[in-house]
């Protein structure tokens, strides 16, 4: 309601607004979609760094259990107190860092970067719109995201520390943990959910309403389609989590028992609660968001991959409609696969059967998308620049992530693999060398549009090769560890279960499995170092990079390259009309090997 | 720079931006309340046999509130129609009525809440239990509070059909007949609890759903009141846009109404 009226207000307001904007209005409280996109990008990159840093510290604990963390141990103790006594990572701290690594990476890192940042910057440009439909709502979305992020960060420093029950926050564990971290987590999530909802409404409305004349649905670049489906996922999947968050909050502060069963024991005493609640209910509601969320993480990256791939293979996409319909199929199916995360909860074999079936079906459109990309490379004259390298690496990396998911989708194999490092390996292949590589491709690709300067190719390639090597060195051994029985969320890296220490422990593991923790950790730190070339390249290029000589440095076809560089407020210098599809590369009979969409 | 279709509909979609925006927003609201309704079903189906309470709420009052909200939905439409017919003053009358009905709804709702917070179940150490009211109508008392405040005894008026909390005749303080007030020593009490959200799962979902709904009523009323107060200015500047805003806020209002139409039977009748 309010947002709508604000937007109308904004629109009429702008008519009279030809004076220069001050710094605050231009960069902080901006309603320009490009500025908001950049705000999202920078904030999200910072959160990615924080999420990584948490994991870098946890990896020390996994490799060298209960030894003081070098460099930062003292700092941790000073900041957080008892949980980091003597600079060592306690179990509580490990749990908090683990939960917040997941939360921050997913909700404050990848989603804001993939959906909000790239979507905001690129979508209006690609459809030929002057801005988003509701610019004020757009600003509110970023602000809500920012507040949610701050709440999450502050929660590290409250007494008892941040949430400790994993990013999935399963009740009763999350409810009965005697600290306030979980309450902060819930409130932070409500802000993040609000932000996503506002963003989703805005994206969908923009794509439906503000396409330039001639931009028919089947002329939309695939990136726009990907964001469109993503927005629907956010719009419809997040509210159930919000409902669940409200109920968990009631359980925490109003003494209700939504997720607490009758006869619940806390520290071996029967809890004084009304009972009658259902722990499974939380899991259902969480995964009703949780599964669509993984497609929120991957679809925008696929969109970027499509843009970069066509541009650098100088070929039209092979199977445009297959891409579009597949992403719709994914969008729809992702709402009916959620309980494949719950095979081991005892929800029953009939339900499991249903969800195994849908899970296998949803893998089909994913495979179609990947196949379309591979076939599109066939016979292209490929330019191996940095964005293209990341794009090309995305394909096999996402492939590994996807294929290793199949055994998790079957009841019988999941019994063995559930909650092990195999799962960690699987979904990180999807989101880390998968999505993140897609996002890097996007950053290198659109950087010149945003800044008017190119990023360094040499340092880009250094960044790429090192990242590729270390990503695999981190996540490949995890499959092995998981299949050998190493569970996730163990604060000692499994030494308690080592054959050497405890030869008759149930599920004892060989020492070589536990030893690989050390290699993985070293690779994880090396991955961090490998980002230094990127960070330096990013900032140095912003001020001193090679200036672009044209508005369309990659010889691309889509509309974002037809604006001035960087695009001014309102985007297009003159009204734009679209005459052709998004990927008309190397069209026979044309003078150039690319034909922009607005060329008559 | 101007964003197109803020006032007039786009030809191929037939919508102006805000109208599409509100429909999308409402889609997400459907999922929000849908999740809570599903939770209700799951909790109720999973409840131990006979454990789900009935008849805790006052049906006449709930019906009255339903009527109030439905009427407000009518006045919202009339307000919009008045603008379409260029009658600003009639719009103002209707929309003021809408806001008034919203206020009445919230007042009745808080009366119902208060009623639950002052209604107690007490379990005595000899195993007897009854429901009723404590003299002075305090809210949210329990054993811990009695002990902390060194209250040695309470004067308890049991409900007429005393005993089981699912007795049909149970209702508000005003409408139900009372038993004789008795004094109960704090030392005899095993458990004392009002009918707040913590009392049982039914009340938990009742309070969560209705409170969330009430927040929507309040939010919607504020927006409608704001549009009403600034209507004169907008009418001069851009009457069409004013009409759009009234339409869009009206759509939201109908949704809030619709949610209640589901809530009422589910929580009061079934
Ligand atoms: C790139 C460097 C990354 C490394 C080295 C890394 C490493 C890990 C490890 C070892 C765990 C398991 C911790 C445990 O079970 O005790 C984990 C958990 C997790 N990671 Fe990452 N990760 C990285 C990036 C990401 C990204 C980009 C995402 C984004 C979506 C992500 C999301 C998660 C989630 C959701 C969990 C589960 C947390 C939980 O158990 O509640 N990670 N990560
Ligand atoms: Cu899933």
mmCIF file of N, CA and C in Angstrom, chain B residues 110-195:
data_model
loop_
_atom_site.group_PDB
_atom_site.id
_atom_site.type_symbol
_atom_site.label_atom_id
_atom_site.label_comp_id
_atom_site.label_asym_id
_atom_site.label_seq_id
_atom_site.Cartn_x
_atom_site.Cartn_y
_atom_site.Cartn_z
ATOM 1 N N UNK B 110 -9.656 -5.842 20.504
ATOM 2 C CA UNK B 110 -8.859 -5.711 21.737
ATOM 3 C C UNK B 110 -9.717 -6.059 22.949
ATOM 4 N N UNK B 111 -11.018 -5.788 22.848
ATOM 5 C CA UNK B 111 -11.920 -6.221 23.911
ATOM 6 C C UNK B 111 -11.871 -7.743 24.056
ATOM 7 N N UNK B 112 -11.923 -8.436 22.926
ATOM 8 C CA UNK B 112 -11.845 -9.900 22.970
ATOM 9 C C UNK B 112 -10.521 -10.380 23.563
ATOM 10 N N UNK B 113 -9.443 -9.718 23.144
ATOM 11 C CA UNK B 113 -8.122 -10.082 23.682
ATOM 12 C C UNK B 113 -8.117 -9.922 25.199
ATOM 13 N N UNK B 114 -8.582 -8.752 25.640
ATOM 14 C CA UNK B 114 -8.572 -8.455 27.067
ATOM 15 C C UNK B 114 -9.343 -9.532 27.823
ATOM 16 N N UNK B 115 -10.434 -9.949 27.221
ATOM 17 C CA UNK B 115 -11.262 -10.975 27.810
ATOM 18 C C UNK B 115 -10.482 -12.269 28.038
ATOM 19 N N UNK B 116 -9.631 -12.598 27.078
ATOM 20 C CA UNK B 116 -8.848 -13.835 27.211
ATOM 21 C C UNK B 116 -7.746 -13.671 28.253
ATOM 22 N N UNK B 117 -7.190 -12.490 28.299
ATOM 23 C CA UNK B 117 -6.065 -12.292 29.217
ATOM 24 C C UNK B 117 -6.523 -12.255 30.677
ATOM 25 N N UNK B 118 -7.828 -12.035 30.901
ATOM 26 C CA UNK B 118 -8.322 -11.993 32.278
ATOM 27 C C UNK B 118 -9.079 -13.264 32.632
ATOM 28 N N UNK B 119 -9.068 -14.219 31.769
ATOM 29 C CA UNK B 119 -9.792 -15.465 31.976
ATOM 30 C C UNK B 119 -8.765 -16.550 32.304
ATOM 31 N N UNK B 120 -8.996 -17.265 33.414
ATOM 32 C CA UNK B 120 -7.923 -18.132 33.914
ATOM 33 C C UNK B 120 -8.333 -19.589 33.994
ATOM 34 N N UNK B 121 -7.327 -20.406 33.877
ATOM 35 C CA UNK B 121 -7.502 -21.786 34.303
ATOM 36 C C UNK B 121 -6.610 -22.003 35.522
ATOM 37 N N UNK B 122 -7.212 -22.576 36.548
ATOM 38 C CA UNK B 122 -6.401 -22.844 37.733
ATOM 39 C C UNK B 122 -6.461 -24.340 38.023
ATOM 40 N N UNK B 123 -5.293 -24.898 38.301
ATOM 41 C CA UNK B 123 -5.212 -26.310 38.675
ATOM 42 C C UNK B 123 -4.739 -26.362 40.117
ATOM 43 N N UNK B 124 -5.532 -27.049 40.948
ATOM 44 C CA UNK B 124 -5.182 -27.101 42.368
ATOM 45 C C UNK B 124 -4.345 -28.340 42.663
ATOM 46 N N UNK B 125 -3.701 -28.292 43.823
ATOM 47 C CA UNK B 125 -2.801 -29.401 44.145
ATOM 48 C C UNK B 125 -3.569 -30.694 44.398
ATOM 49 N N UNK B 126 -4.858 -30.562 44.732
ATOM 50 C CA UNK B 126 -5.633 -31.787 44.929
ATOM 51 C C UNK B 126 -6.162 -32.345 43.602
ATOM 52 N N UNK B 127 -5.707 -31.765 42.500
ATOM 53 C CA UNK B 127 -6.062 -32.318 41.193
ATOM 54 C C UNK B 127 -7.275 -31.656 40.565
ATOM 55 N N UNK B 128 -8.022 -30.856 41.356
ATOM 56 C CA UNK B 128 -9.186 -30.179 40.789
ATOM 57 C C UNK B 128 -8.733 -29.055 39.862
ATOM 58 N N UNK B 129 -9.519 -28.829 38.801
ATOM 59 C CA UNK B 129 -9.177 -27.685 37.960
ATOM 60 C C UNK B 129 -10.451 -26.976 37.560
ATOM 61 N N UNK B 130 -10.359 -25.674 37.387
ATOM 62 C CA UNK B 130 -11.525 -24.913 36.931
ATOM 63 C C UNK B 130 -11.081 -23.673 36.181
ATOM 64 N N UNK B 131 -12.036 -23.111 35.456
ATOM 65 C CA UNK B 131 -11.758 -21.879 34.726
ATOM 66 C C UNK B 131 -12.640 -20.786 35.290
ATOM 67 N N UNK B 132 -12.170 -19.556 35.196
ATOM 68 C CA UNK B 132 -12.965 -18.457 35.740
ATOM 69 C C UNK B 132 -12.155 -17.180 35.804
ATOM 70 N N UNK B 133 -12.624 -16.276 36.661
ATOM 71 C CA UNK B 133 -12.008 -14.959 36.727
ATOM 72 C C UNK B 133 -11.507 -14.650 38.126
ATOM 73 N N UNK B 134 -10.424 -13.880 38.156
ATOM 74 C CA UNK B 134 -9.876 -13.467 39.440
ATOM 75 C C UNK B 134 -10.433 -12.088 39.767
ATOM 76 N N UNK B 135 -10.744 -11.860 40.998
ATOM 77 C CA UNK B 135 -11.311 -10.578 41.390
ATOM 78 C C UNK B 135 -10.354 -9.439 41.044
ATOM 79 N N UNK B 136 -10.902 -8.378 40.475
ATOM 80 C CA UNK B 136 -10.072 -7.248 40.061
ATOM 81 C C UNK B 136 -9.606 -7.402 38.631
ATOM 82 N N UNK B 137 -9.944 -8.507 37.978
ATOM 83 C CA UNK B 137 -9.590 -8.763 36.576
ATOM 84 C C UNK B 137 -8.143 -8.449 36.215
ATOM 85 N N UNK B 138 -7.188 -9.011 36.941
ATOM 86 C CA UNK B 138 -5.784 -8.789 36.544
ATOM 87 C C UNK B 138 -5.462 -9.588 35.278
ATOM 88 N N UNK B 139 -4.443 -9.119 34.543
ATOM 89 C CA UNK B 139 -4.029 -9.815 33.317
ATOM 90 C C UNK B 139 -2.724 -10.571 33.571
ATOM 91 N N UNK B 140 -2.575 -11.680 32.888
ATOM 92 C CA UNK B 140 -1.300 -12.419 32.853
ATOM 93 C C UNK B 140 -0.771 -12.823 34.212
ATOM 94 N N UNK B 141 -1.652 -13.182 35.145
ATOM 95 C CA UNK B 141 -1.114 -13.684 36.400
ATOM 96 C C UNK B 141 -0.736 -15.151 36.254
ATOM 97 N N UNK B 142 0.240 -15.531 37.058
ATOM 98 C CA UNK B 142 0.545 -16.956 37.162
ATOM 99 C C UNK B 142 1.174 -17.204 38.522
ATOM 100 N N UNK B 143 1.521 -18.443 38.784
ATOM 101 C CA UNK B 143 1.989 -18.797 40.121
ATOM 102 C C UNK B 143 3.266 -18.038 40.480
ATOM 103 N N UNK B 144 4.164 -17.939 39.517
ATOM 104 C CA UNK B 144 5.417 -17.229 39.775
ATOM 105 C C UNK B 144 5.137 -15.797 40.198
ATOM 106 N N UNK B 145 4.170 -15.181 39.515
ATOM 107 C CA UNK B 145 3.852 -13.792 39.804
ATOM 108 C C UNK B 145 3.222 -13.671 41.198
ATOM 109 N N UNK B 146 2.331 -14.612 41.528
ATOM 110 C CA UNK B 146 1.712 -14.583 42.856
ATOM 111 C C UNK B 146 2.780 -14.662 43.934
ATOM 112 N N UNK B 147 3.702 -15.603 43.749
ATOM 113 C CA UNK B 147 4.752 -15.774 44.751
ATOM 114 C C UNK B 147 5.673 -14.573 44.813
ATOM 115 N N UNK B 148 6.011 -14.052 43.641
ATOM 116 C CA UNK B 148 6.928 -12.913 43.612
ATOM 117 C C UNK B 148 6.296 -11.715 44.303
ATOM 118 N N UNK B 149 4.979 -11.523 44.126
ATOM 119 C CA UNK B 149 4.314 -10.369 44.732
ATOM 120 C C UNK B 149 3.733 -10.699 46.104
ATOM 121 N N UNK B 150 4.052 -11.874 46.609
ATOM 122 C CA UNK B 150 3.613 -12.297 47.947
ATOM 123 C C UNK B 150 2.105 -12.163 48.110
ATOM 124 N N UNK B 151 1.366 -12.624 47.094
ATOM 125 C CA UNK B 151 -0.087 -12.630 47.196
ATOM 126 C C UNK B 151 -0.497 -13.969 47.777
ATOM 127 N N UNK B 152 -1.114 -13.959 48.960
ATOM 128 C CA UNK B 152 -1.359 -15.206 49.687
ATOM 129 C C UNK B 152 -2.560 -15.958 49.147
ATOM 130 N N UNK B 153 -3.542 -15.209 48.613
ATOM 131 C CA UNK B 153 -4.716 -15.910 48.090
ATOM 132 C C UNK B 153 -5.400 -15.075 47.022
ATOM 133 N N UNK B 154 -6.226 -15.737 46.187
ATOM 134 C CA UNK B 154 -6.986 -15.016 45.180
ATOM 135 C C UNK B 154 -8.466 -15.327 45.366
ATOM 136 N N UNK B 155 -9.297 -14.371 44.959
ATOM 137 C CA UNK B 155 -10.736 -14.630 44.976
ATOM 138 C C UNK B 155 -11.149 -15.012 43.578
ATOM 139 N N UNK B 156 -11.597 -16.232 43.422
ATOM 140 C CA UNK B 156 -11.790 -16.803 42.102
ATOM 141 C C UNK B 156 -13.269 -17.056 41.847
ATOM 142 N N UNK B 157 -13.788 -16.521 40.734
ATOM 143 C CA UNK B 157 -15.182 -16.766 40.368
ATOM 144 C C UNK B 157 -15.208 -17.762 39.229
ATOM 145 N N UNK B 158 -15.584 -19.001 39.507
ATOM 146 C CA UNK B 158 -15.563 -19.987 38.433
ATOM 147 C C UNK B 158 -16.655 -19.717 37.406
ATOM 148 N N UNK B 159 -16.415 -20.171 36.173
ATOM 149 C CA UNK B 159 -17.447 -20.076 35.146
ATOM 150 C C UNK B 159 -18.601 -20.996 35.523
ATOM 151 N N UNK B 160 -19.769 -20.687 34.982
ATOM 152 C CA UNK B 160 -20.969 -21.425 35.363
ATOM 153 C C UNK B 160 -20.815 -22.920 35.105
ATOM 154 N N UNK B 161 -20.576 -23.283 33.863
ATOM 155 C CA UNK B 161 -20.348 -24.688 33.570
ATOM 156 C C UNK B 161 -18.897 -24.964 33.874
ATOM 157 N N UNK B 162 -18.626 -25.183 35.130
ATOM 158 C CA UNK B 162 -17.226 -25.120 35.504
ATOM 159 C C UNK B 162 -16.516 -26.434 35.233
ATOM 160 N N UNK B 163 -15.211 -26.355 35.169
ATOM 161 C CA UNK B 163 -14.437 -27.557 34.895
ATOM 162 C C UNK B 163 -13.732 -27.462 33.558
ATOM 163 N N UNK B 164 -14.123 -28.330 32.662
ATOM 164 C CA UNK B 164 -13.396 -28.435 31.400
ATOM 165 C C UNK B 164 -13.405 -27.117 30.625
ATOM 166 N N UNK B 165 -12.291 -26.742 30.068
ATOM 167 C CA UNK B 165 -12.221 -25.470 29.341
ATOM 168 C C UNK B 165 -12.976 -25.512 28.027
ATOM 169 N N UNK B 166 -13.441 -26.699 27.605
ATOM 170 C CA UNK B 166 -14.130 -26.714 26.317
ATOM 171 C C UNK B 166 -15.651 -26.697 26.487
ATOM 172 N N UNK B 167 -16.089 -26.352 27.692
ATOM 173 C CA UNK B 167 -17.532 -26.280 27.913
ATOM 174 C C UNK B 167 -18.154 -25.275 26.965
ATOM 175 N N UNK B 168 -19.277 -25.670 26.392
ATOM 176 C CA UNK B 168 -19.872 -24.885 25.295
ATOM 177 C C UNK B 168 -20.277 -23.474 25.732
ATOM 178 N N UNK B 169 -20.774 -23.352 26.969
ATOM 179 C CA UNK B 169 -21.372 -22.077 27.352
ATOM 180 C C UNK B 169 -20.326 -21.016 27.629
ATOM 181 N N UNK B 170 -19.091 -21.402 27.578
ATOM 182 C CA UNK B 170 -18.074 -20.463 27.994
ATOM 183 C C UNK B 170 -17.978 -19.266 27.059
ATOM 184 N N UNK B 171 -17.858 -18.105 27.628
ATOM 185 C CA UNK B 171 -17.801 -16.939 26.769
ATOM 186 C C UNK B 171 -17.170 -15.784 27.495
ATOM 187 N N UNK B 172 -17.652 -14.609 27.265
ATOM 188 C CA UNK B 172 -17.040 -13.446 27.869
ATOM 189 C C UNK B 172 -17.530 -13.291 29.290
ATOM 190 N N UNK B 173 -16.853 -12.436 29.997
ATOM 191 C CA UNK B 173 -17.226 -12.157 31.365
ATOM 192 C C UNK B 173 -18.666 -11.667 31.423
ATOM 193 N N UNK B 174 -19.032 -10.864 30.463
ATOM 194 C CA UNK B 174 -20.344 -10.233 30.499
ATOM 195 C C UNK B 174 -21.465 -11.236 30.240
ATOM 196 N N UNK B 175 -21.242 -12.167 29.360
ATOM 197 C CA UNK B 175 -22.378 -12.946 28.880
ATOM 198 C C UNK B 175 -22.608 -14.249 29.641
ATOM 199 N N UNK B 176 -21.612 -14.754 30.344
ATOM 200 C CA UNK B 176 -21.832 -16.062 30.949
ATOM 201 C C UNK B 176 -22.225 -15.932 32.423
ATOM 202 N N UNK B 177 -23.027 -16.852 32.824
ATOM 203 C CA UNK B 177 -23.439 -16.844 34.223
ATOM 204 C C UNK B 177 -22.276 -17.311 35.094
ATOM 205 N N UNK B 178 -22.253 -16.848 36.326
ATOM 206 C CA UNK B 178 -21.109 -17.153 37.184
ATOM 207 C C UNK B 178 -21.471 -18.053 38.327
ATOM 208 N N UNK B 179 -20.479 -18.817 38.776
ATOM 209 C CA UNK B 179 -20.637 -19.539 40.021
ATOM 210 C C UNK B 179 -20.329 -18.606 41.202
ATOM 211 N N UNK B 180 -20.238 -19.175 42.369
ATOM 212 C CA UNK B 180 -19.968 -18.378 43.556
ATOM 213 C C UNK B 180 -18.488 -18.069 43.673
ATOM 214 N N UNK B 181 -18.114 -16.840 44.016
ATOM 215 C CA UNK B 181 -16.686 -16.536 44.233
ATOM 216 C C UNK B 181 -16.143 -17.342 45.404
ATOM 217 N N UNK B 182 -14.950 -17.884 45.235
ATOM 218 C CA UNK B 182 -14.327 -18.602 46.339
ATOM 219 C C UNK B 182 -12.915 -18.090 46.531
ATOM 220 N N UNK B 183 -12.435 -18.252 47.755
ATOM 221 C CA UNK B 183 -11.059 -17.858 48.024
ATOM 222 C C UNK B 183 -10.147 -19.070 47.833
ATOM 223 N N UNK B 184 -9.074 -18.866 47.122
ATOM 224 C CA UNK B 184 -8.129 -19.957 46.922
ATOM 225 C C UNK B 184 -6.773 -19.515 47.431
ATOM 226 N N UNK B 185 -6.186 -20.310 48.298
ATOM 227 C CA UNK B 185 -4.869 -19.956 48.833
ATOM 228 C C UNK B 185 -3.801 -20.256 47.787
ATOM 229 N N UNK B 186 -2.851 -19.367 47.679
ATOM 230 C CA UNK B 186 -1.777 -19.557 46.704
ATOM 231 C C UNK B 186 -1.066 -20.886 46.924
ATOM 232 N N UNK B 187 -0.973 -21.270 48.206
ATOM 233 C CA UNK B 187 -0.245 -22.514 48.506
ATOM 234 C C UNK B 187 -0.984 -23.741 47.992
ATOM 235 N N UNK B 188 -2.277 -23.601 47.681
ATOM 236 C CA UNK B 188 -3.031 -24.746 47.159
ATOM 237 C C UNK B 188 -2.932 -24.861 45.636
ATOM 238 N N UNK B 189 -2.375 -23.834 45.008
ATOM 239 C CA UNK B 189 -2.408 -23.800 43.543
ATOM 240 C C UNK B 189 -1.216 -24.531 42.958
ATOM 241 N N UNK B 190 -1.501 -25.387 41.971
ATOM 242 C CA UNK B 190 -0.413 -26.061 41.256
ATOM 243 C C UNK B 190 -0.034 -25.248 40.022
ATOM 244 N N UNK B 191 -1.065 -24.731 39.368
ATOM 245 C CA UNK B 191 -0.796 -24.010 38.130
ATOM 246 C C UNK B 191 -1.888 -22.964 37.914
ATOM 247 N N UNK B 192 -1.487 -21.783 37.524
ATOM 248 C CA UNK B 192 -2.459 -20.731 37.230
ATOM 249 C C UNK B 192 -2.024 -20.063 35.940
ATOM 250 N N UNK B 193 -2.952 -19.987 34.993
ATOM 251 C CA UNK B 193 -2.551 -19.437 33.705
ATOM 252 C C UNK B 193 -3.771 -18.828 33.029
ATOM 253 N N UNK B 194 -3.594 -17.640 32.438
ATOM 254 C CA UNK B 194 -4.713 -17.069 31.688
ATOM 255 C C UNK B 194 -4.724 -17.667 30.281
ATOM 256 N N UNK B 195 -5.795 -17.359 29.550
ATOM 257 C CA UNK B 195 -5.947 -17.945 28.217
ATOM 258 C C UNK B 195 -5.145 -17.151 27.181
#
